[in-house]
Short mmCIF file of C-alpha atoms in Angstrom, two decimals:
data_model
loop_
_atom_site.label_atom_id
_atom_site.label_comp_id
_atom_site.label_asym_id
_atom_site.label_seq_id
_atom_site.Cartn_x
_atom_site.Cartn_y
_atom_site.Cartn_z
CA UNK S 1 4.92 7.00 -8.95
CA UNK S 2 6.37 8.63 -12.58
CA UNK S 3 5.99 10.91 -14.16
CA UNK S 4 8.01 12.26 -16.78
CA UNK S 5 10.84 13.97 -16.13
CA UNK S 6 10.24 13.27 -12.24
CA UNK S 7 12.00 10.60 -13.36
CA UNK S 8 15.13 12.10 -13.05
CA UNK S 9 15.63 12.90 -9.48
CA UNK S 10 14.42 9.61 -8.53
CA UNK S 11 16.78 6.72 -7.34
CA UNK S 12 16.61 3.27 -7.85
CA UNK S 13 18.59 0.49 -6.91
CA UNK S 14 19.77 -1.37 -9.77
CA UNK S 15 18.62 -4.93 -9.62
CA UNK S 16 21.30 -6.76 -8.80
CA UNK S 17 20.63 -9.95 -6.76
CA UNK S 18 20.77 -9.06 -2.91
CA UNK S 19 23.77 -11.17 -2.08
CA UNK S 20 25.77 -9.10 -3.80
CA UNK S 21 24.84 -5.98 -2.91
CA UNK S 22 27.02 -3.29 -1.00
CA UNK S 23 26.09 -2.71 2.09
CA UNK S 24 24.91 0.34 1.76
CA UNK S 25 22.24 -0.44 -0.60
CA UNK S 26 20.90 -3.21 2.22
CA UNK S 27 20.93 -0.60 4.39
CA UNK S 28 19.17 1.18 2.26
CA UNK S 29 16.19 -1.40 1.82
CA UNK S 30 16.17 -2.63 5.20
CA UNK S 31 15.40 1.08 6.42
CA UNK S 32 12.53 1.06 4.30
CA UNK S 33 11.11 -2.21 5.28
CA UNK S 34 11.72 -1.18 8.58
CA UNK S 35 9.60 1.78 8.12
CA UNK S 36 5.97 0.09 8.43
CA UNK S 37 4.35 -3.09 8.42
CA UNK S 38 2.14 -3.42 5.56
CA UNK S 39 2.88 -4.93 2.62
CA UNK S 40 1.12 -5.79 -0.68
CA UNK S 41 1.53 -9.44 -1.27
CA UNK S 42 1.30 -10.39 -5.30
CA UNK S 43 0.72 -14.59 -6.69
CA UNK S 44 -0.18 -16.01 -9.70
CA UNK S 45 -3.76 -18.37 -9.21
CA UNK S 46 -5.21 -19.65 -12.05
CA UNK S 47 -2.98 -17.55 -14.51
CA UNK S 48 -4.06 -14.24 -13.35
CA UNK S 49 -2.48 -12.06 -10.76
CA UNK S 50 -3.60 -11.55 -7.35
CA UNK S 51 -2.63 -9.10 -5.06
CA UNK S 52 -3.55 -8.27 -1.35
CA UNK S 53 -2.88 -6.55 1.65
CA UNK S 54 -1.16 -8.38 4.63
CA UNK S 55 1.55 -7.43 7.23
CA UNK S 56 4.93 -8.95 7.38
CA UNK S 57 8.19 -8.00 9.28
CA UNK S 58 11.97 -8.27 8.26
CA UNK S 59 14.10 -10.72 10.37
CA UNK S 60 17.85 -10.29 9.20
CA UNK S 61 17.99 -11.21 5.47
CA UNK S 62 14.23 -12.63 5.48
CA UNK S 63 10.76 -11.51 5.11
CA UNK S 64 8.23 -13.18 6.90
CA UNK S 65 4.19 -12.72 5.69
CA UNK S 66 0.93 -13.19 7.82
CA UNK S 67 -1.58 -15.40 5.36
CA UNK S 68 -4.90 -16.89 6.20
CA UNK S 69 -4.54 -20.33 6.67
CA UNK S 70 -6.23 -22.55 3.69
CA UNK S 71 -6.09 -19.72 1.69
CA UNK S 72 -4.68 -19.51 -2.29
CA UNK S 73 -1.24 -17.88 -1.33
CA UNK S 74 -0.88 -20.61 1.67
CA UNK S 75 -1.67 -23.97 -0.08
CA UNK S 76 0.81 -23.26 -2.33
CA UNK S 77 3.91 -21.97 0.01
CA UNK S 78 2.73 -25.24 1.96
CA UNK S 79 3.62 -27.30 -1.23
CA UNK S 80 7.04 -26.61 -3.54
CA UNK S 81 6.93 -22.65 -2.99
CA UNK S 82 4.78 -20.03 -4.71
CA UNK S 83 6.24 -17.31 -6.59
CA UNK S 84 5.29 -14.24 -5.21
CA UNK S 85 5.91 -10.41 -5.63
CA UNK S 86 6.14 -8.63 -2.32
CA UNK S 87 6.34 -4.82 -2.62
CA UNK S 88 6.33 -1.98 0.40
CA UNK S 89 5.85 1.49 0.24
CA UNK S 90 5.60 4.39 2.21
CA UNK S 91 4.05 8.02 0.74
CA UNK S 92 6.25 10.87 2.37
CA UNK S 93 4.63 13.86 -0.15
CA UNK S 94 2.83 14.97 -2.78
CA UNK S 95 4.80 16.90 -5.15
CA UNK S 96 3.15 19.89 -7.02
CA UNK S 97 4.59 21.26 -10.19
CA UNK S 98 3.41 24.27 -12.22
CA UNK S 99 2.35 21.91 -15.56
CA UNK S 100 0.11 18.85 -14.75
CA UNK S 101 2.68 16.45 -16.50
CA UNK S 102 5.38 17.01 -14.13
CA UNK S 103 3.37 16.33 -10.71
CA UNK S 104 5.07 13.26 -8.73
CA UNK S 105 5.04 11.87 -5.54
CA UNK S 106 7.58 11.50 -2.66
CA UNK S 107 8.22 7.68 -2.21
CA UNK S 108 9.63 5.11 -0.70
CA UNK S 109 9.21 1.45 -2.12
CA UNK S 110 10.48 -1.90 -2.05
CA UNK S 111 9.71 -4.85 -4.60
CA UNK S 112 11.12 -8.36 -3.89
CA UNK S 113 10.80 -11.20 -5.46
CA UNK S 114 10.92 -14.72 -4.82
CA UNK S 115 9.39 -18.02 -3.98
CA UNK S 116 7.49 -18.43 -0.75
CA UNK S 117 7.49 -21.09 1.88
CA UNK S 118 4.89 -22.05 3.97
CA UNK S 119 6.87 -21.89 8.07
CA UNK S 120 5.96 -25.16 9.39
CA UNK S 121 9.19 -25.24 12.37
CA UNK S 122 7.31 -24.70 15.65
CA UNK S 123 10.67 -22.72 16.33
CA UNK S 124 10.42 -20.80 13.57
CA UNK S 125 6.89 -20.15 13.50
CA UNK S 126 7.39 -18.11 16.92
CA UNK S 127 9.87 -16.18 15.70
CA UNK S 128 8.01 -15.02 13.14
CA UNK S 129 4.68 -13.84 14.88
CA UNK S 130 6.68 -12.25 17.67
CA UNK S 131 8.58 -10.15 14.65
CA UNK S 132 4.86 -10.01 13.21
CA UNK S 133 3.40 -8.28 16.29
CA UNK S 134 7.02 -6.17 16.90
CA UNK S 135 7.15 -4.56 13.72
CA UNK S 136 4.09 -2.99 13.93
CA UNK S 137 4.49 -2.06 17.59
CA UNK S 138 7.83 -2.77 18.96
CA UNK S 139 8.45 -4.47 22.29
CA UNK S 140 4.99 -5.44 21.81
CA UNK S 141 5.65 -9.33 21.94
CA UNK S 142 7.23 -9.13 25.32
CA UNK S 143 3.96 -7.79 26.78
CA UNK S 144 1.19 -10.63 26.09
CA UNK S 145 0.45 -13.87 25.95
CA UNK S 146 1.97 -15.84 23.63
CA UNK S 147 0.74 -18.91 21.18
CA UNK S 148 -0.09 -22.03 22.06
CA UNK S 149 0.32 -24.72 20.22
CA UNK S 150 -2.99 -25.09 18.94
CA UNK S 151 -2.73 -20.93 17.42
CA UNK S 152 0.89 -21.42 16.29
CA UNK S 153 -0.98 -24.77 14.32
CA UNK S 154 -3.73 -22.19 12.84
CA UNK S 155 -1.35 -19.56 11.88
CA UNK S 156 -0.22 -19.36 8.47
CA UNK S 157 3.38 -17.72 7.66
CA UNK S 158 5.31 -17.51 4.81
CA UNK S 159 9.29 -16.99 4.20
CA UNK S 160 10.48 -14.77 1.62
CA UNK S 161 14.64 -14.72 1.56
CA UNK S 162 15.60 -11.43 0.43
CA UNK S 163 17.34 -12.43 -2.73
CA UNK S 164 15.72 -10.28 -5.59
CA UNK S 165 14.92 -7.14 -4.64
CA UNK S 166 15.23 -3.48 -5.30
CA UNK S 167 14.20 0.15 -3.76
CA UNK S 168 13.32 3.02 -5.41
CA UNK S 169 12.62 6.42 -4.17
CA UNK S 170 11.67 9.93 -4.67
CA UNK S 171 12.95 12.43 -1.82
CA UNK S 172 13.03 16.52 -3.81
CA UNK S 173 11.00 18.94 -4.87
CA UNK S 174 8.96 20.36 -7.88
CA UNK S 175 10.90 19.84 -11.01
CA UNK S 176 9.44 22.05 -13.23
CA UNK S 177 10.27 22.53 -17.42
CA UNK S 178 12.36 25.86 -17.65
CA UNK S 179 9.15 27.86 -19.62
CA UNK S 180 6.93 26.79 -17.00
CA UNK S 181 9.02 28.23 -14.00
CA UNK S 182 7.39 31.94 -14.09
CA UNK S 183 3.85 30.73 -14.48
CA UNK S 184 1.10 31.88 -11.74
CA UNK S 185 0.57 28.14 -9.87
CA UNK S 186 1.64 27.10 -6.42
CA UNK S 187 4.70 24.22 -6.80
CA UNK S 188 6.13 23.02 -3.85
CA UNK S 189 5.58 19.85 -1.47
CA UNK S 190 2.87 18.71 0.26
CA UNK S 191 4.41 16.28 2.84
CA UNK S 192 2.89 13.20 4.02
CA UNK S 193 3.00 11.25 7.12
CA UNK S 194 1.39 7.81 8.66
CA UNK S 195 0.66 8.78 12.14
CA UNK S 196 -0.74 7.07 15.52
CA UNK S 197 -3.38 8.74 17.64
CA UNK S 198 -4.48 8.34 21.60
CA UNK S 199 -4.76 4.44 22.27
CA UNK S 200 -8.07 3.91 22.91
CA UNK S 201 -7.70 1.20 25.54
CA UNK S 202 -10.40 -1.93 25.67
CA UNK S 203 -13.39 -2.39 28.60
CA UNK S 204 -10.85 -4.93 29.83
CA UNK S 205 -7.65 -3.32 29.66
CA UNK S 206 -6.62 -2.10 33.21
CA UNK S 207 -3.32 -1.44 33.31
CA UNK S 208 -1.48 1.82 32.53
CA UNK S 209 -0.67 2.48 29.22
CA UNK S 210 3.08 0.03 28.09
CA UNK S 211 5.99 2.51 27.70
CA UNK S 212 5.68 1.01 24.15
CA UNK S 213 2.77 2.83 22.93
CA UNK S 214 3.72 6.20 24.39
CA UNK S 215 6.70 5.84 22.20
CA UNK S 216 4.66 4.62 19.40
CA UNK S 217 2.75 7.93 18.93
CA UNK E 1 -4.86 -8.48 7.77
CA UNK E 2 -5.95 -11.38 8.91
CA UNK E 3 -5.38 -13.00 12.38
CA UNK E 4 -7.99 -16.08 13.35
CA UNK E 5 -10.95 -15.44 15.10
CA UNK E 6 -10.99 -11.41 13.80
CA UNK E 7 -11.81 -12.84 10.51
CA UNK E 8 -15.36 -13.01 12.53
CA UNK E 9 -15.74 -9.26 13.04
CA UNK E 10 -14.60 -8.71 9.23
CA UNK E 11 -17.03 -7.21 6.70
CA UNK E 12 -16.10 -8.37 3.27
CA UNK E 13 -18.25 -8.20 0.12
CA UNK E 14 -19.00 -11.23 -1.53
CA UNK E 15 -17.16 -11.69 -4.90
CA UNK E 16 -20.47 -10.61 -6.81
CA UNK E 17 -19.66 -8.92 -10.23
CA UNK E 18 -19.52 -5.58 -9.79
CA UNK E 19 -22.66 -4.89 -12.35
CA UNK E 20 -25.00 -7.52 -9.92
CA UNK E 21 -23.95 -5.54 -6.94
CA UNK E 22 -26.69 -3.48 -4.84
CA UNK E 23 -26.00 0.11 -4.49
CA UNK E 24 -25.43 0.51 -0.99
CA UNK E 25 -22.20 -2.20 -2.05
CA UNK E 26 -20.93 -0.15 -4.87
CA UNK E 27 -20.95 3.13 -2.76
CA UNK E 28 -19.12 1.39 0.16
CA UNK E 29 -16.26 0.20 -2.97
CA UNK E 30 -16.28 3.86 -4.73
CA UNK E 31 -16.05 5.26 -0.83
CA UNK E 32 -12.72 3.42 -0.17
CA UNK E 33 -11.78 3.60 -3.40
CA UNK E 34 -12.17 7.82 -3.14
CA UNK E 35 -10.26 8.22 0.26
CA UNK E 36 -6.55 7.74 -1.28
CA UNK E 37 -4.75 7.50 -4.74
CA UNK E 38 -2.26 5.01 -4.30
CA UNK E 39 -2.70 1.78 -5.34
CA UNK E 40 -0.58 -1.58 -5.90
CA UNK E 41 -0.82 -2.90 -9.98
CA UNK E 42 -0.50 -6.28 -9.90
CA UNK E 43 0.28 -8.32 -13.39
CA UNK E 44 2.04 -11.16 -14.54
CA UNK E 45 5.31 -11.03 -16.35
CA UNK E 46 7.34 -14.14 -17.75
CA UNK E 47 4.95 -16.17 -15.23
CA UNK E 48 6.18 -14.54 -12.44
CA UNK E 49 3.65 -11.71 -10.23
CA UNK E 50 4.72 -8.15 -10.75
CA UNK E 51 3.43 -5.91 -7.85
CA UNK E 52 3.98 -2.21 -8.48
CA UNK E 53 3.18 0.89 -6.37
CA UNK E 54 1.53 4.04 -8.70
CA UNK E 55 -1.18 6.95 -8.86
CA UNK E 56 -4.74 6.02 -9.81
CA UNK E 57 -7.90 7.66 -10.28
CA UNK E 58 -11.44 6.65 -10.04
CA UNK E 59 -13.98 7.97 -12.80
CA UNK E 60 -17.23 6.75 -12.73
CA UNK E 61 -17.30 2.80 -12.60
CA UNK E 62 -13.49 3.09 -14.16
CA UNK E 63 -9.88 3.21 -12.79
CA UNK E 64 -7.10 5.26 -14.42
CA UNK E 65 -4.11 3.74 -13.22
CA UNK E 66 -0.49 5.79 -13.75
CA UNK E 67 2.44 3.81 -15.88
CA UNK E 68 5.37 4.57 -17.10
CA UNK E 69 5.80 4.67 -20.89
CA UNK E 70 7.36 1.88 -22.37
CA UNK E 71 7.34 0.17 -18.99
CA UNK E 72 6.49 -3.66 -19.08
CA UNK E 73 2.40 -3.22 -17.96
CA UNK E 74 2.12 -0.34 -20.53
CA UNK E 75 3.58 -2.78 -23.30
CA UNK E 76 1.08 -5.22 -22.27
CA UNK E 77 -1.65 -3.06 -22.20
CA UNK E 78 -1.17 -1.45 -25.30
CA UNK E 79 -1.71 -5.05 -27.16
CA UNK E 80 -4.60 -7.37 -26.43
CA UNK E 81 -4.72 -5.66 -22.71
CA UNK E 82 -2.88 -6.92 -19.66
CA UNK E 83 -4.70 -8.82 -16.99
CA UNK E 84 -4.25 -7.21 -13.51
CA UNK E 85 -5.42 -7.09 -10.03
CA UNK E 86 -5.55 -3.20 -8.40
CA UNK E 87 -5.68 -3.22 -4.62
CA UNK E 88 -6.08 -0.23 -2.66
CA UNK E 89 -5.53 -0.42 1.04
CA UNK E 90 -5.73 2.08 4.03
CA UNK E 91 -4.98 1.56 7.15
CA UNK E 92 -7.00 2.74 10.10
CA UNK E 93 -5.84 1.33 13.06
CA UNK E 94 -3.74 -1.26 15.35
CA UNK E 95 -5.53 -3.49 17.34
CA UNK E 96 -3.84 -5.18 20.31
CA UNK E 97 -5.37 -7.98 22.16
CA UNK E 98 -4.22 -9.77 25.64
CA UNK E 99 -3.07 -12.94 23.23
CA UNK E 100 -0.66 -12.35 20.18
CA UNK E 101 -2.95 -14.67 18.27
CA UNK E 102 -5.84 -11.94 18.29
CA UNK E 103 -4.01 -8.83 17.29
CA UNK E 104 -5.67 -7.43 14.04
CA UNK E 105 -5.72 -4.26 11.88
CA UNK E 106 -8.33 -2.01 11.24
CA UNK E 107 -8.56 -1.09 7.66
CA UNK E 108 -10.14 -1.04 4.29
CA UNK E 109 -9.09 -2.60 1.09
CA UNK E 110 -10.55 -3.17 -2.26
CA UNK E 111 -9.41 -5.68 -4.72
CA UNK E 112 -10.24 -4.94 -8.85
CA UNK E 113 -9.37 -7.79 -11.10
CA UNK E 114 -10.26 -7.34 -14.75
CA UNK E 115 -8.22 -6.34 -18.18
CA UNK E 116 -6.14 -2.99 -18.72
CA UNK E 117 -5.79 -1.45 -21.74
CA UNK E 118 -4.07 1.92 -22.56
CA UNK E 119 -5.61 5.13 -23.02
CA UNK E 120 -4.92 5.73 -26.51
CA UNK E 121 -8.08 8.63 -26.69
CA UNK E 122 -6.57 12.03 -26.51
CA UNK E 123 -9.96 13.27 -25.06
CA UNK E 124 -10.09 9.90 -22.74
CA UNK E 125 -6.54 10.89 -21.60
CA UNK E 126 -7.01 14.32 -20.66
CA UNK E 127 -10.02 13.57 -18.48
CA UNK E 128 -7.86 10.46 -17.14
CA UNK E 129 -4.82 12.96 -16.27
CA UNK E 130 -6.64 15.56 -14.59
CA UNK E 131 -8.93 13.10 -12.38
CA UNK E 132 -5.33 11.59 -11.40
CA UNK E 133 -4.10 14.72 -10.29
CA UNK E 134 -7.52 15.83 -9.14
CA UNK E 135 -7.32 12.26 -7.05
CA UNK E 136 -4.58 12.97 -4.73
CA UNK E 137 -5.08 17.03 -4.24
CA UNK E 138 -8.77 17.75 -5.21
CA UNK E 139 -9.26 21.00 -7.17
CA UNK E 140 -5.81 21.15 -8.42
CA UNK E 141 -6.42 20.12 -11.86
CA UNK E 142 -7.76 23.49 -13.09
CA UNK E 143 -5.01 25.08 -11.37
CA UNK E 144 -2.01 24.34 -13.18
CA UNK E 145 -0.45 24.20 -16.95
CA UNK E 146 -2.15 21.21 -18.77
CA UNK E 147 -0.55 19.01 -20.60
CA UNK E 148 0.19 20.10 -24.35
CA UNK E 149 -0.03 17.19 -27.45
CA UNK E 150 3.88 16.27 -26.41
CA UNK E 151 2.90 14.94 -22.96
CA UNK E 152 -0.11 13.48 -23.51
CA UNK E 153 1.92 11.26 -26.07
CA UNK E 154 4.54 10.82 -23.22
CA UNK E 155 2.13 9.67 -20.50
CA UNK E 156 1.17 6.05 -20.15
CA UNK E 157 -2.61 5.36 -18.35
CA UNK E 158 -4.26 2.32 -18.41
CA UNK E 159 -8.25 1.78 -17.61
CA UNK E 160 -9.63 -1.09 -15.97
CA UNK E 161 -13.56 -0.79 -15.87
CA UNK E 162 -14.82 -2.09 -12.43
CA UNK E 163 -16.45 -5.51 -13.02
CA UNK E 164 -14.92 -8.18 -10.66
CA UNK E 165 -14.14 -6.26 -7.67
CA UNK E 166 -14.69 -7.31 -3.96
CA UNK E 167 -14.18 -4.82 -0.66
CA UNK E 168 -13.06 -5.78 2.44
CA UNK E 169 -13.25 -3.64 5.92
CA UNK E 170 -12.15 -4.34 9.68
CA UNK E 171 -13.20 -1.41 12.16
CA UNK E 172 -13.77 -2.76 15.34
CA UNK E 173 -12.25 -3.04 19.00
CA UNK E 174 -10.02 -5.79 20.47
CA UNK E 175 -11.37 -9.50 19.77
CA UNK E 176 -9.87 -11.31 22.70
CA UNK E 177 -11.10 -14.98 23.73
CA UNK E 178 -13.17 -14.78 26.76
CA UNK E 179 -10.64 -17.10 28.84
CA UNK E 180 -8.10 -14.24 28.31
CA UNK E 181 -9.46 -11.21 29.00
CA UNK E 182 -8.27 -11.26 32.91
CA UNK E 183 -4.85 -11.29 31.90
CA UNK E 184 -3.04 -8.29 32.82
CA UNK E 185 -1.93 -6.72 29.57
CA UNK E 186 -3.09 -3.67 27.60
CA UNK E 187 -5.17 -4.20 24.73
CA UNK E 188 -7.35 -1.62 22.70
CA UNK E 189 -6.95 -0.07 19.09
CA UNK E 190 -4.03 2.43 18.28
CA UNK E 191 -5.86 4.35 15.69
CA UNK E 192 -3.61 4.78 12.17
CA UNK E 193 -4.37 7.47 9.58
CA UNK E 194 -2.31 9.49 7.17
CA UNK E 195 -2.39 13.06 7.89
CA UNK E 196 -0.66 16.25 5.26
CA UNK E 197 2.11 18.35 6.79
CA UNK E 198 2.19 22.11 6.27
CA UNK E 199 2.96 22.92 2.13
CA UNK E 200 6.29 23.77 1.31
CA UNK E 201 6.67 26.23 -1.30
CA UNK E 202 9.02 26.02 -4.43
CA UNK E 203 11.62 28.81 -4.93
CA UNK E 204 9.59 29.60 -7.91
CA UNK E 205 6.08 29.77 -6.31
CA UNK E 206 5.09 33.22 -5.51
CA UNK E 207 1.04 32.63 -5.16
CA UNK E 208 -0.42 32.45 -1.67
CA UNK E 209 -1.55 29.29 -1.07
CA UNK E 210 -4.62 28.06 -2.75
CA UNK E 211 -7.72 27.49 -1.08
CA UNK E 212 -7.62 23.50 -2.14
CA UNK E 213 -4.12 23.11 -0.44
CA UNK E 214 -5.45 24.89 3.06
CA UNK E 215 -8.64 21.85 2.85
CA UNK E 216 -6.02 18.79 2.41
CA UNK E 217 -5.00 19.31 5.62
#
């Protein structure tokens, strides 16, 4: 998400550890973790990086990430901690410019770092899925039936403290070199959204549609 | 994106090399790959994972992947090459089962592992810029100023040829265990998808909009 001068008009948080951060700049990050539910999840195996898709959701001053259970990531948050990278973004436009080099894109992104821990606390552990299955769809966690024992024992979770992390993001328009301000090409935004369509409820669903997912759409 | 049992309805490539793979595989990996342009660079830096969000392109059996210039990746790749992991992910949908346990996400990822080096080529580099910018808004490469001698010194893209490079996909309904799916809660798929807003012109765009721009939508 640079390019060139874009550069410029984008913010970024310094990297200052998160404890001592204003609160503004929290505020800042928390909005954008707040914002979705996907995350890219980044770990070292074998020397090499590795980096995959998986949700998460913010509680307070703490990330917690869904793993598979036995997998790479978990073994090692089960044993002293894994060093991981955890980064979030969301895409809010493209941003057209008359030259080539001075296209960018409207962004929103989080990176934190920090060492991983497996959540073992049965406690814990529910905290953590119902903030899994609310930050995706909110007030979600109150409508089902929650884990037993035996799911809560196959579901693997890791803790991430917020303590090194940093947002950047883009938020203007076309930034276009002087000379190239007269020339014959369409500049502008193209925004971009993340949006939810009709539920499409199950063969065994039959109640109405949850409040919830009106809201959601 | 992974929640127990809806591991069982999840089509995932096997880790085959990318060269060994049938063609029905690579066209399902080049298909995903095709449908967005951001991806997550992964790479290792003082032993400790680096994810970072950025523009890529796919050309052919190789990805162009955006850096900045001088940036830590770009210093890597520039030497020996930089070992990486590129995921791609897109989200297609929520699923919601009657248990927490079974809630899932429809999407589609692929995972690239392999060596990045920079695009030193000027010739390599121009068809590397204009497939990135071609990647996100399709036809808009031959509609804009391209980049003179300065900028294509100023722009940082690295290539990693596709060689070890696995897909995964979920795109299916609610999972729930048979014992649960009396229980009186809602449960289907919320479908997810990104969708472009109307383009908003520059002060200093006086073309009607291209042809290319009405399509994205």
């Amino acid at each position: 998400m640079s390019d060139g001068t874009a550069y410029a008009r984008t913010a970024r948080t310094t990297p200052t550890r998160y404890k001592d951060r204003a609160t503004w700049e929290r505020d800042a990050i928390h909005a954008i973790l707040d914002s979705t539910y996907i995350c890219h999840l980044g770990f070292v195996a074998d020397g090499a990086p590795v980096v995959l898709p998986t949700i998460y959701a913010r509680v307070g001053d703490r990330l917690y990430v869904h793993g598979s259970t036995g997998s790479r990531p978990m073994r090692g948050a089960a044993g002293p901690g894994l060093a991981v990278c955890v980064t979030v973004t969301l895409v809010d436009g493209l941003v057209l410019t008359k030259s080539a080099f001075n296209h960018s894109v409207n962004f929103r992104s989080v990176v934190a770092h920090g060492t991983a821990r497996q959540v073992t606390d049965p406690e814990e552990l529910t905290v953590a899925l119902d903030a899994l299955v609310d930050q995706a769809v909110p007030g979600r966690s109150g409508d089902v039936r929650r884990p037993n024992a035996k799911e809560l024992a196959a579901t693997a979770v890791v803790r991430l403290d917020l303590d090194e992390v940093s947002a950047k993001t883009r938020a203007d328009g076309a930034d276009d070199d002087e000379a190239d301000l007269d020339l014959p090409y369409w500049a502008g935004v193209v925004p971009v959204s993340t949006v939810h369509g009709a539920p499409v409820p199950d063969a065994s669903s039959t109640v109405p549609l949850p409040a919830y997912l009106r809201e959601l759409r």
